[in-house]
Every structure is written in C-alpha cells, then in structure tokens.
mmCIF file of C-alpha atoms in Angstrom:
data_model
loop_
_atom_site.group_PDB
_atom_site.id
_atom_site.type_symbol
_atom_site.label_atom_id
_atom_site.label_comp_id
_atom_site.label_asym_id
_atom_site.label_seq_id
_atom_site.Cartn_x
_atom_site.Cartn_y
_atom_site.Cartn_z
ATOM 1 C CA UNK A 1 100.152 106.561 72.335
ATOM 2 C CA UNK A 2 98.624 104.462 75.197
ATOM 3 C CA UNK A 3 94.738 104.723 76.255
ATOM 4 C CA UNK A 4 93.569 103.200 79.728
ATOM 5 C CA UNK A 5 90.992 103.997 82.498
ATOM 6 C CA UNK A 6 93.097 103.348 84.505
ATOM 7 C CA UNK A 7 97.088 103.107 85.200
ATOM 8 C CA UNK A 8 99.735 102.244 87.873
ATOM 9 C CA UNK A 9 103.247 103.030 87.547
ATOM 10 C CA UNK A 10 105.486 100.923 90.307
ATOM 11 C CA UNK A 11 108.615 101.928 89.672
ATOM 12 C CA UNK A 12 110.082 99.822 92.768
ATOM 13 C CA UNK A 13 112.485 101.866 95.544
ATOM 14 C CA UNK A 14 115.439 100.773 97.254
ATOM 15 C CA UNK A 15 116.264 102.017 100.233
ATOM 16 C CA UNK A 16 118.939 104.916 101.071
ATOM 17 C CA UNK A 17 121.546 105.605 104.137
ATOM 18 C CA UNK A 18 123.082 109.286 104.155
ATOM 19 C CA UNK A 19 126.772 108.522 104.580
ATOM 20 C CA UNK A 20 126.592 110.421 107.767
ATOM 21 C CA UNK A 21 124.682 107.375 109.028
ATOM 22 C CA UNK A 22 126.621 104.541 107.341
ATOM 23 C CA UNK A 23 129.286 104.887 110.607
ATOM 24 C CA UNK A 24 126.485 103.509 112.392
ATOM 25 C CA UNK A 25 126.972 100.033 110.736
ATOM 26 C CA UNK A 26 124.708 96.901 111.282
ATOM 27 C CA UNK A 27 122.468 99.282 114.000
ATOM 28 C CA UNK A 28 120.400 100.600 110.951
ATOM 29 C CA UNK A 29 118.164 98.773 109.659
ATOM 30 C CA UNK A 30 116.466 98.881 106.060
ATOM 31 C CA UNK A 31 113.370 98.063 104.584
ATOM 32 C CA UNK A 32 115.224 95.693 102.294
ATOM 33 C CA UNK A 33 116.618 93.750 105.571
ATOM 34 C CA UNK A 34 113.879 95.031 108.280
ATOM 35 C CA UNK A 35 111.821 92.213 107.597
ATOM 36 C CA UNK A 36 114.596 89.414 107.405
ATOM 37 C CA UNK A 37 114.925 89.887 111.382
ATOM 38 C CA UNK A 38 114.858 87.129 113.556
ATOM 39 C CA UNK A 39 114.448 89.366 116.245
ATOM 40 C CA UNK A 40 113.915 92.941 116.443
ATOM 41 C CA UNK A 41 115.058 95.450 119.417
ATOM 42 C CA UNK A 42 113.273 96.373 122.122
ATOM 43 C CA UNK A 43 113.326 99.746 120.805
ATOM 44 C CA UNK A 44 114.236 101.450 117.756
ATOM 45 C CA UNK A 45 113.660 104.838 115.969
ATOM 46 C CA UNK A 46 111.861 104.517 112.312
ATOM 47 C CA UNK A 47 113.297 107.444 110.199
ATOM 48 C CA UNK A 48 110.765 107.412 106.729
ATOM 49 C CA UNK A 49 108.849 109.391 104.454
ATOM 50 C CA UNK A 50 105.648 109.516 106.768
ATOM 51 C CA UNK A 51 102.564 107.245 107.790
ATOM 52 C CA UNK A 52 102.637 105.411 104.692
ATOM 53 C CA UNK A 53 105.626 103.486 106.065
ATOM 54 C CA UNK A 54 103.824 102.893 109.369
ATOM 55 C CA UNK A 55 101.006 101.068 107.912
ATOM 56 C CA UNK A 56 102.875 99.609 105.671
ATOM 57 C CA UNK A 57 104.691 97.677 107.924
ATOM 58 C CA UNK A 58 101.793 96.882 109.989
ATOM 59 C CA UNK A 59 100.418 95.076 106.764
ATOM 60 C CA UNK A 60 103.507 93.376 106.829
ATOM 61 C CA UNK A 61 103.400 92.327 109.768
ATOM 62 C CA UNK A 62 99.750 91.732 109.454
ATOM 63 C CA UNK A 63 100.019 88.807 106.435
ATOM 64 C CA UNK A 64 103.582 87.254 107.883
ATOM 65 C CA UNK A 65 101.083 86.570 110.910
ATOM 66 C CA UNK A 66 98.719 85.290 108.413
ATOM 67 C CA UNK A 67 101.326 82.785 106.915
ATOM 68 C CA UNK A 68 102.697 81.843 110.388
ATOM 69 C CA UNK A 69 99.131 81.150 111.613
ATOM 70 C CA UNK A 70 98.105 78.760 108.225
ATOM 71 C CA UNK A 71 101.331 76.642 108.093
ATOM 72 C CA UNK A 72 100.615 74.188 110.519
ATOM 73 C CA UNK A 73 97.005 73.957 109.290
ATOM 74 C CA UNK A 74 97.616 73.785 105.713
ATOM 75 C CA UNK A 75 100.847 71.949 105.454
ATOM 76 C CA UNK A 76 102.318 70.445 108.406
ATOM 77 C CA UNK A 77 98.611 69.053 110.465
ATOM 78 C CA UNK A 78 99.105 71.140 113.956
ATOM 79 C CA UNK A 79 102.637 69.008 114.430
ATOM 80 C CA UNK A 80 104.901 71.968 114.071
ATOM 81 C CA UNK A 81 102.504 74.859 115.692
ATOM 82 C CA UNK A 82 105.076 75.449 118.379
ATOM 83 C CA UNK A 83 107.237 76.682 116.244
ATOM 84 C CA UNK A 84 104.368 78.635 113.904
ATOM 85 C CA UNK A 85 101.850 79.900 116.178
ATOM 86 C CA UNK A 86 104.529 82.157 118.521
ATOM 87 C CA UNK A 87 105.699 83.359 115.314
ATOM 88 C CA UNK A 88 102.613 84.539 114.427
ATOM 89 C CA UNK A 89 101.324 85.479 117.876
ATOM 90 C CA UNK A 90 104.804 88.337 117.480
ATOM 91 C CA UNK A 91 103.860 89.114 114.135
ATOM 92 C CA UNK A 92 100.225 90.083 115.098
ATOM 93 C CA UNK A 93 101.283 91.850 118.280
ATOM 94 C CA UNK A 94 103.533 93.675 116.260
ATOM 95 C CA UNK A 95 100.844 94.720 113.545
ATOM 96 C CA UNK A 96 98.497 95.657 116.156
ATOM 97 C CA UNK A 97 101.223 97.654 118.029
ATOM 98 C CA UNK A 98 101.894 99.508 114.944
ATOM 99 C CA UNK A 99 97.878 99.914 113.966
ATOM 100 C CA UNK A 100 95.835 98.687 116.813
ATOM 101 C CA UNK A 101 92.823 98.393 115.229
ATOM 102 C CA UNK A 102 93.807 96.611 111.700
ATOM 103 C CA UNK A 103 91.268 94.101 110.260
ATOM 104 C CA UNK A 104 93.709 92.187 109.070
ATOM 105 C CA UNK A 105 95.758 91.479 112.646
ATOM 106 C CA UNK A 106 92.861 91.346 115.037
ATOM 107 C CA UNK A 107 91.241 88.802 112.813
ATOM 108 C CA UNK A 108 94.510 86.684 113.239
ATOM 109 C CA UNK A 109 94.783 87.358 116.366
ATOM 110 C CA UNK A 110 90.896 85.946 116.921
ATOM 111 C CA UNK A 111 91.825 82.981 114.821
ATOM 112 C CA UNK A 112 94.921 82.190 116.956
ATOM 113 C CA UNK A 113 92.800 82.720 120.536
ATOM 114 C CA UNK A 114 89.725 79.808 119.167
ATOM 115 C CA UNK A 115 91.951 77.456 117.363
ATOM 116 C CA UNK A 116 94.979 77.422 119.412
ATOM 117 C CA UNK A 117 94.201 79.320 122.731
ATOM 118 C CA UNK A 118 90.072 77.917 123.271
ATOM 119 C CA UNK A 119 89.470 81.642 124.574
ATOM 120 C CA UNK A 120 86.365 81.856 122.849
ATOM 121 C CA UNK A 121 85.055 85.150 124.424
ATOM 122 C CA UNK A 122 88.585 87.016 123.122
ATOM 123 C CA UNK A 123 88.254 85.484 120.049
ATOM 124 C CA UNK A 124 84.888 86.545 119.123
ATOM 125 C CA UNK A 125 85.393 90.187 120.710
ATOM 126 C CA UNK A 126 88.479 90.506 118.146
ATOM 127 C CA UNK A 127 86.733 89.360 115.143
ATOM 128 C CA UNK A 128 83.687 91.328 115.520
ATOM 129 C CA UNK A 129 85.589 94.215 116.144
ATOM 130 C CA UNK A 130 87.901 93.804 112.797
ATOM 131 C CA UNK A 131 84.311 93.305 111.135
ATOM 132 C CA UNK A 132 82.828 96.441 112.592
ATOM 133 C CA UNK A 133 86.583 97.883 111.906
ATOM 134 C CA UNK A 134 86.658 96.364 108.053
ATOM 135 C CA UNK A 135 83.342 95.292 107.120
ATOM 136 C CA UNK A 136 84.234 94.045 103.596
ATOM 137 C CA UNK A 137 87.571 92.267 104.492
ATOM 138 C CA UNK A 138 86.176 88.301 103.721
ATOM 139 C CA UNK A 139 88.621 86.401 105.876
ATOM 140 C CA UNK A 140 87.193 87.878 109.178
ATOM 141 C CA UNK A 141 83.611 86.640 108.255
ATOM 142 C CA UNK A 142 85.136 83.246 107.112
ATOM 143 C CA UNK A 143 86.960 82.608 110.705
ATOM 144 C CA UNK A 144 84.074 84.159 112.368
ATOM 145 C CA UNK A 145 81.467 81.679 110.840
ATOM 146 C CA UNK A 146 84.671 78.729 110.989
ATOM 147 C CA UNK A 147 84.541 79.873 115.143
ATOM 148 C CA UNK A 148 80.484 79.690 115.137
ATOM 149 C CA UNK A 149 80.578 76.469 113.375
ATOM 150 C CA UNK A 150 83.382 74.895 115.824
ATOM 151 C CA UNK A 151 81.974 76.987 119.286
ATOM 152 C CA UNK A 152 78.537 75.927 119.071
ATOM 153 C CA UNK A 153 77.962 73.816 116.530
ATOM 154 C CA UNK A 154 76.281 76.729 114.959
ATOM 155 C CA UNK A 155 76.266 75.377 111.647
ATOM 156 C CA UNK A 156 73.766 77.881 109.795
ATOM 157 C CA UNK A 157 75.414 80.955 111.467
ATOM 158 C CA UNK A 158 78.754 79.658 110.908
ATOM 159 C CA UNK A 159 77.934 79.358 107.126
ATOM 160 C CA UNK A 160 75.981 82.626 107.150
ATOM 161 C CA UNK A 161 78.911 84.171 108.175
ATOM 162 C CA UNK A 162 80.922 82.137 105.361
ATOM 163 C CA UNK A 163 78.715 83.243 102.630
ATOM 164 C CA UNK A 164 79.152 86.861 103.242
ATOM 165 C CA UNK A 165 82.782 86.190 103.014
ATOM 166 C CA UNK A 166 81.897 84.527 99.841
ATOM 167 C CA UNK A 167 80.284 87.090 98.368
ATOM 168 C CA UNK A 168 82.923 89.662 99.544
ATOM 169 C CA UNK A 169 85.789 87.667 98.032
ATOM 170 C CA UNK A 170 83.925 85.531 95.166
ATOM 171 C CA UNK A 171 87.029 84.285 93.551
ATOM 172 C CA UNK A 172 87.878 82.939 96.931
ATOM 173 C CA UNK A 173 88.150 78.931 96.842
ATOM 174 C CA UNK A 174 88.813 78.540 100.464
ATOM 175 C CA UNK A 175 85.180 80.220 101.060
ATOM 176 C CA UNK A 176 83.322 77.849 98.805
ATOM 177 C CA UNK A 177 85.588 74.680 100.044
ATOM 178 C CA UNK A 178 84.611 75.574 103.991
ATOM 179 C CA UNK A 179 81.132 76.836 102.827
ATOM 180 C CA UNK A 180 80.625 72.849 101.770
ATOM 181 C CA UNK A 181 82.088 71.369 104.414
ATOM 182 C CA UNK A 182 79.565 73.248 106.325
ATOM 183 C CA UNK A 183 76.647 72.328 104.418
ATOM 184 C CA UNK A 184 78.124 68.902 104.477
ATOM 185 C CA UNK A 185 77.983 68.597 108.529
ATOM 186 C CA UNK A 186 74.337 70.252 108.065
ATOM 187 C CA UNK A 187 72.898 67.154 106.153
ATOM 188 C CA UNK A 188 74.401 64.769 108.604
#
C-alpha cells in the first residue's frame, strides 16, 4: 500500500505514424526528431492530441532560446554570439509565434534586444509585459533589474527588481550572485 499527498505518474510516450502516413517518408516529422531540426519548413501542418502540444512546444522553444542566449555569456565570453544569439533570436520567434505572449520568450527576447541589440525601449516594453503576463516567473525580474542596473546605472532599482526575483525563486544562486554584484557596484 502506498500513502502520498501527492503523486505523478510519467509514464513517458513515444510518438506514433499510422502506416497510411509512413509512405510519406522523411516529410513527417516527430516529436522525437522535431526538435533535432536544423531548420524547419516554411510551413508545416501539426497533427496532435490538442493545445497541450502547442504550448508545449512553445516551452520548447522558449528554454532552447534560453540556452542559445546564455552560452556565450556563461561559457564562451561574447566570442561565439554570432553563432548563439541568431539561434536564439529563431528559437524565441518561434516560441512567441506559437504563444505570443509567453513569459518565458518575451523575457528572452528583452534580454537579447539590451545585451546584444542596445534597443533599450523594446527591451524594457518586452520584459514588463512578460512581468505583467507572468508576474511570479523570477528570471524576467532578474534581467529587468540586470537592464536597470546596465541602462541607467540604476543600481537600487536594478537590485529591487533582483530581489523580487530572489524571493520568487529563493533557491536561485544566479539571483543572490547578481544581487551582490549589485550591492557591490553600490558601495563603490
């Protein structure tokens, strides 16, 4: 006998073609090879079990933008962000194409027009909206107060905006590690 609050069964899926289909060859696409893509058609038909799949693959889409966006910042210095940042500018246009107002992408997409693109006035519109869109999702307040910090040398706002992303996402080291650096610039 088992006892829980709580419990999640994930059984895992994989994916089927109706033999029907199968004559269609490399043209279909899977979720087990959708995401493997170098490039994806202009156009294509997704055949699925409803808007789970839709959002779904906006998330995707969503955190491979995420990834794309952090390499050259967190493992290369901004060397290889030629190769990176288009990546992730797709990814995000994707994700946003699929669910246009996702959090998750337009914050990405905000991070990508300060840090890369200097459009300031895009950036901020896109952040503030995935905060008025998400309110609890952390990483938008961190970039936002990373953008106020950088824009205007707003230090306090910048780690105002930090610290709510702090206490959204607690267990969070990025937060506290930019949170210090912040208070670090303040005592200079």
């Amino acid at each position: 006998r088992i006892r829980a609050g709580s419990v999640i069964i994930a059984t895992g899926s994989h994916p089927v073609v109706p033999a029907p289909w199968r004559a269609f060859g490399d043209r279909i696409l899977t979720t087990d090879e959708f995401f493997e893509q170098d490039q994806l058609p202009g156009s294509m038909a997704v055949i699925g079990l409803g808007s789970w799949l839709f959002h779904t693959h906006a998330t995707a889409w969503a955190a491979l933008a995420d990834a794309y966006v952090l390499i050259p910042e967190y493992t290369l210095g901004h060397h290889e962000s030629n190769v990176w940042i288009p990546r992730a500018r797709d990814a995000v246009n994707r994700a946003l194409e699929i669910e246009p107002g996702m959090a998750q992408a337009l914050t990405t997409r905000g991070y990508i027009r300060y840090q890369y693109d200097f459009d300031w006035e895009n950036a901020e519109k896109d952040i503030l909206q995935a905060i008025e869109n998400e309110p609890t999702y952390a990483t938008a307040h961190q970039w936002y107060g990373e953008m106020l910090a950088a824009r205007d040398r707003d230090i306090e706002g910048g780690l105002a905006s930090i610290q709510k992303g702090a206490e959204l996402d607690p267990l969070a080291p990025i937060m506290w590690h930019v949170s210090g650096s912040l208070v670090g610039e303040m005592e200079r």
